[in-house]
Short mmCIF file of C-alpha atoms in Angstrom, two decimals:
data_model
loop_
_atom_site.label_atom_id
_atom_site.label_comp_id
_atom_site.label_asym_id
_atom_site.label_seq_id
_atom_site.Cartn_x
_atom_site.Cartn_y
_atom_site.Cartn_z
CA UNK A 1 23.04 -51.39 -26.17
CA UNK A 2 26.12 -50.28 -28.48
CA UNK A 3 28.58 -47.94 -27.53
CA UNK A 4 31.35 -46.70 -30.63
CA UNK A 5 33.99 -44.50 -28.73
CA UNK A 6 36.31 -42.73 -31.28
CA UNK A 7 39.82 -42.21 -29.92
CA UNK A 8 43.02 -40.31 -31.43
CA UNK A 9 41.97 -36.46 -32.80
CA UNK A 10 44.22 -33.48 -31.88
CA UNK A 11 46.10 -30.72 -33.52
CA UNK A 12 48.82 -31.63 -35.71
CA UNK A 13 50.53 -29.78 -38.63
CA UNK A 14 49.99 -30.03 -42.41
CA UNK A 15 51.75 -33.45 -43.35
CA UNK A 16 51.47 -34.79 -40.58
CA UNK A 17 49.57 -38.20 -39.72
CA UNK A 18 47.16 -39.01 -36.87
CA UNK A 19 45.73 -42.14 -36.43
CA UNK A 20 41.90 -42.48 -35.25
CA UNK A 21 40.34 -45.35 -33.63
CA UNK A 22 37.03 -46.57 -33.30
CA UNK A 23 35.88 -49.57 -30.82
CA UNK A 24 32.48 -50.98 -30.45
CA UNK A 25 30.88 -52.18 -27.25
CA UNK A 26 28.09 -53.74 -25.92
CA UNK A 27 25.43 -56.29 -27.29
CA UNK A 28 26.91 -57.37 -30.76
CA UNK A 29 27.15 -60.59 -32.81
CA UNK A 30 28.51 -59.56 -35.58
CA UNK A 31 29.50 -56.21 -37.16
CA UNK A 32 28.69 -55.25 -40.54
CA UNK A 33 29.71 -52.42 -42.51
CA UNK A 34 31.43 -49.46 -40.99
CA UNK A 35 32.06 -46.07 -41.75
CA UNK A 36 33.79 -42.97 -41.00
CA UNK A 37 32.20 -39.61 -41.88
CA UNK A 38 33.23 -35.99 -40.79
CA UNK A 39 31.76 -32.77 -40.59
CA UNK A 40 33.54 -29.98 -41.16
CA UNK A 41 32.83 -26.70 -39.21
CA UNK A 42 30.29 -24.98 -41.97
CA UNK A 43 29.46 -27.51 -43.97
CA UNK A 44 27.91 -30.93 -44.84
CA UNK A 45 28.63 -34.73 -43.55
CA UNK A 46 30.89 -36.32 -46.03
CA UNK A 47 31.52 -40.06 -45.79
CA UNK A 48 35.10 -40.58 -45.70
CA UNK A 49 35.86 -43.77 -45.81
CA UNK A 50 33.78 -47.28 -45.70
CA UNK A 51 34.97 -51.13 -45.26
CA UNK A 52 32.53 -53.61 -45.20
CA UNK A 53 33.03 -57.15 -43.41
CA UNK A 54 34.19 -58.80 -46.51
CA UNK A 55 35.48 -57.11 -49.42
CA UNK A 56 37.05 -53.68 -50.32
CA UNK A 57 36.94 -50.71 -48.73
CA UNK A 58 36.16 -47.04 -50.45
CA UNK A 59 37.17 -43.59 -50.22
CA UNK A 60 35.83 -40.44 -50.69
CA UNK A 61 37.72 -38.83 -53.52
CA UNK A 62 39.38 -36.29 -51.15
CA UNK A 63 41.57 -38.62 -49.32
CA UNK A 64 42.07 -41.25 -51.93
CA UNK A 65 45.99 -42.43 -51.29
CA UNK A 66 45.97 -40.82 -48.10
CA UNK A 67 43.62 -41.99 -45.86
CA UNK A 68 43.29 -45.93 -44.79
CA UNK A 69 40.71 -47.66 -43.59
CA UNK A 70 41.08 -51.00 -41.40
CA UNK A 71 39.43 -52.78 -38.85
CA UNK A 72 39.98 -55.81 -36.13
CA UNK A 73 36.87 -57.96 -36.19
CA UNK A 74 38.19 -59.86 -33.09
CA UNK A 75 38.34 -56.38 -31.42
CA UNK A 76 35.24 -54.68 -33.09
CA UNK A 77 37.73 -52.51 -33.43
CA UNK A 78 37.81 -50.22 -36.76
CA UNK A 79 40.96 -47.83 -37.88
CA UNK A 80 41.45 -45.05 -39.97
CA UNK A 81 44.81 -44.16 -40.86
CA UNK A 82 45.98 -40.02 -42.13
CA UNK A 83 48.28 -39.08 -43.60
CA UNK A 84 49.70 -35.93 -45.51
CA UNK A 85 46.93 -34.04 -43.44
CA UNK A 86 45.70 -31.27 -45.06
CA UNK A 87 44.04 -28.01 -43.27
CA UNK A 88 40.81 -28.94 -45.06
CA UNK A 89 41.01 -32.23 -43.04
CA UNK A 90 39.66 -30.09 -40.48
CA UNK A 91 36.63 -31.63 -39.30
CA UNK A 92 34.78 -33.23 -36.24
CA UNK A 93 35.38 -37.42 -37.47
CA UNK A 94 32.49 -39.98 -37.03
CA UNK A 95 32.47 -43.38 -36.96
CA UNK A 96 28.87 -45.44 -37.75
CA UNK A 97 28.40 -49.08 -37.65
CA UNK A 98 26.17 -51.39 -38.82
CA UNK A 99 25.73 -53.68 -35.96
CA UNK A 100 23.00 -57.12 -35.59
CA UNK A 101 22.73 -57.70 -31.25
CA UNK A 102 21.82 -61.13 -31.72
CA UNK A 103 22.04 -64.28 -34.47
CA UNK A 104 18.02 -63.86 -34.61
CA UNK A 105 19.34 -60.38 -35.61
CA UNK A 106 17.12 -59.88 -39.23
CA UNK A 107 17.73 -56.29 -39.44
CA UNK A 108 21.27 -54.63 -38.35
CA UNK A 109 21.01 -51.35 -36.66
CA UNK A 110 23.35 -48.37 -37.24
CA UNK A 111 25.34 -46.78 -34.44
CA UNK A 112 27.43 -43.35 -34.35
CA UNK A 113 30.29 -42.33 -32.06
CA UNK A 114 30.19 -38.98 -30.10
CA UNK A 115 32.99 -37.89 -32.55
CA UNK A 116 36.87 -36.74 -32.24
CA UNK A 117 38.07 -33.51 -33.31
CA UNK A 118 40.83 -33.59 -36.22
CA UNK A 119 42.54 -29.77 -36.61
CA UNK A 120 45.50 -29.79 -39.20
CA UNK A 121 47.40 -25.93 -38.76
CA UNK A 122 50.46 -24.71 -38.61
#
């Protein structure tokens, strides 16, 4: 019913930037909360970043004053913004979304996006 297709990985060297995007399809009235996590190769998910509908967003402590996080509501469209990459940046990037389908919508369901691969190397 929801489709999140994450756009704009690839290889690029320590300081560089890359900018991913993430755009939401399908049955939605409104968008919620959304998220970007990665998971780097051997380890854990980590939430990276998170901006809510209203309000202000949050960082993991990692990428605090290098990453931002935006998003278009008229495009369901959310952003996240590297810079000064770093090769432990290196990670497979995620983007979830709370999403209600309709305005009867009591409960909103969480998406994920197949992922985009971020490599940072000389």
């Amino acid at each position: 019913q929801v489709q999140l297709v994450e756009s704009g990985g690839g290889l690029v060297q320590p300081g560089g930037s890359l900018r991913l995007s993430c755009a939401a399809s399908g049955v939605i009235f409104r968008i919620n909360a959304m998220r970007w996590y990665r998971r780097a190769p051997g380890k854990g998910r980590e939430l990276v970043a998170a901006i809510p509908s209203g309000g202000s967003s949050n960082y993991a402590d990692s990428v605090k004053g290098r990453f931002t996080i935006s998003r278009d509501n008229a495009k369901n469209t959310m952003y996240l913004q590297m810079n000064s990459l770093k090769p432990e940046d290196t990670a497979v990037y995620y983007c979830n979304a709370d999403v209600y389908l309709y305005p009867s919508s009591g409960n909103a369901l969480a998406y994920w996006g197949q992922g985009t691969q971020v490599t940072v190397s000389p």
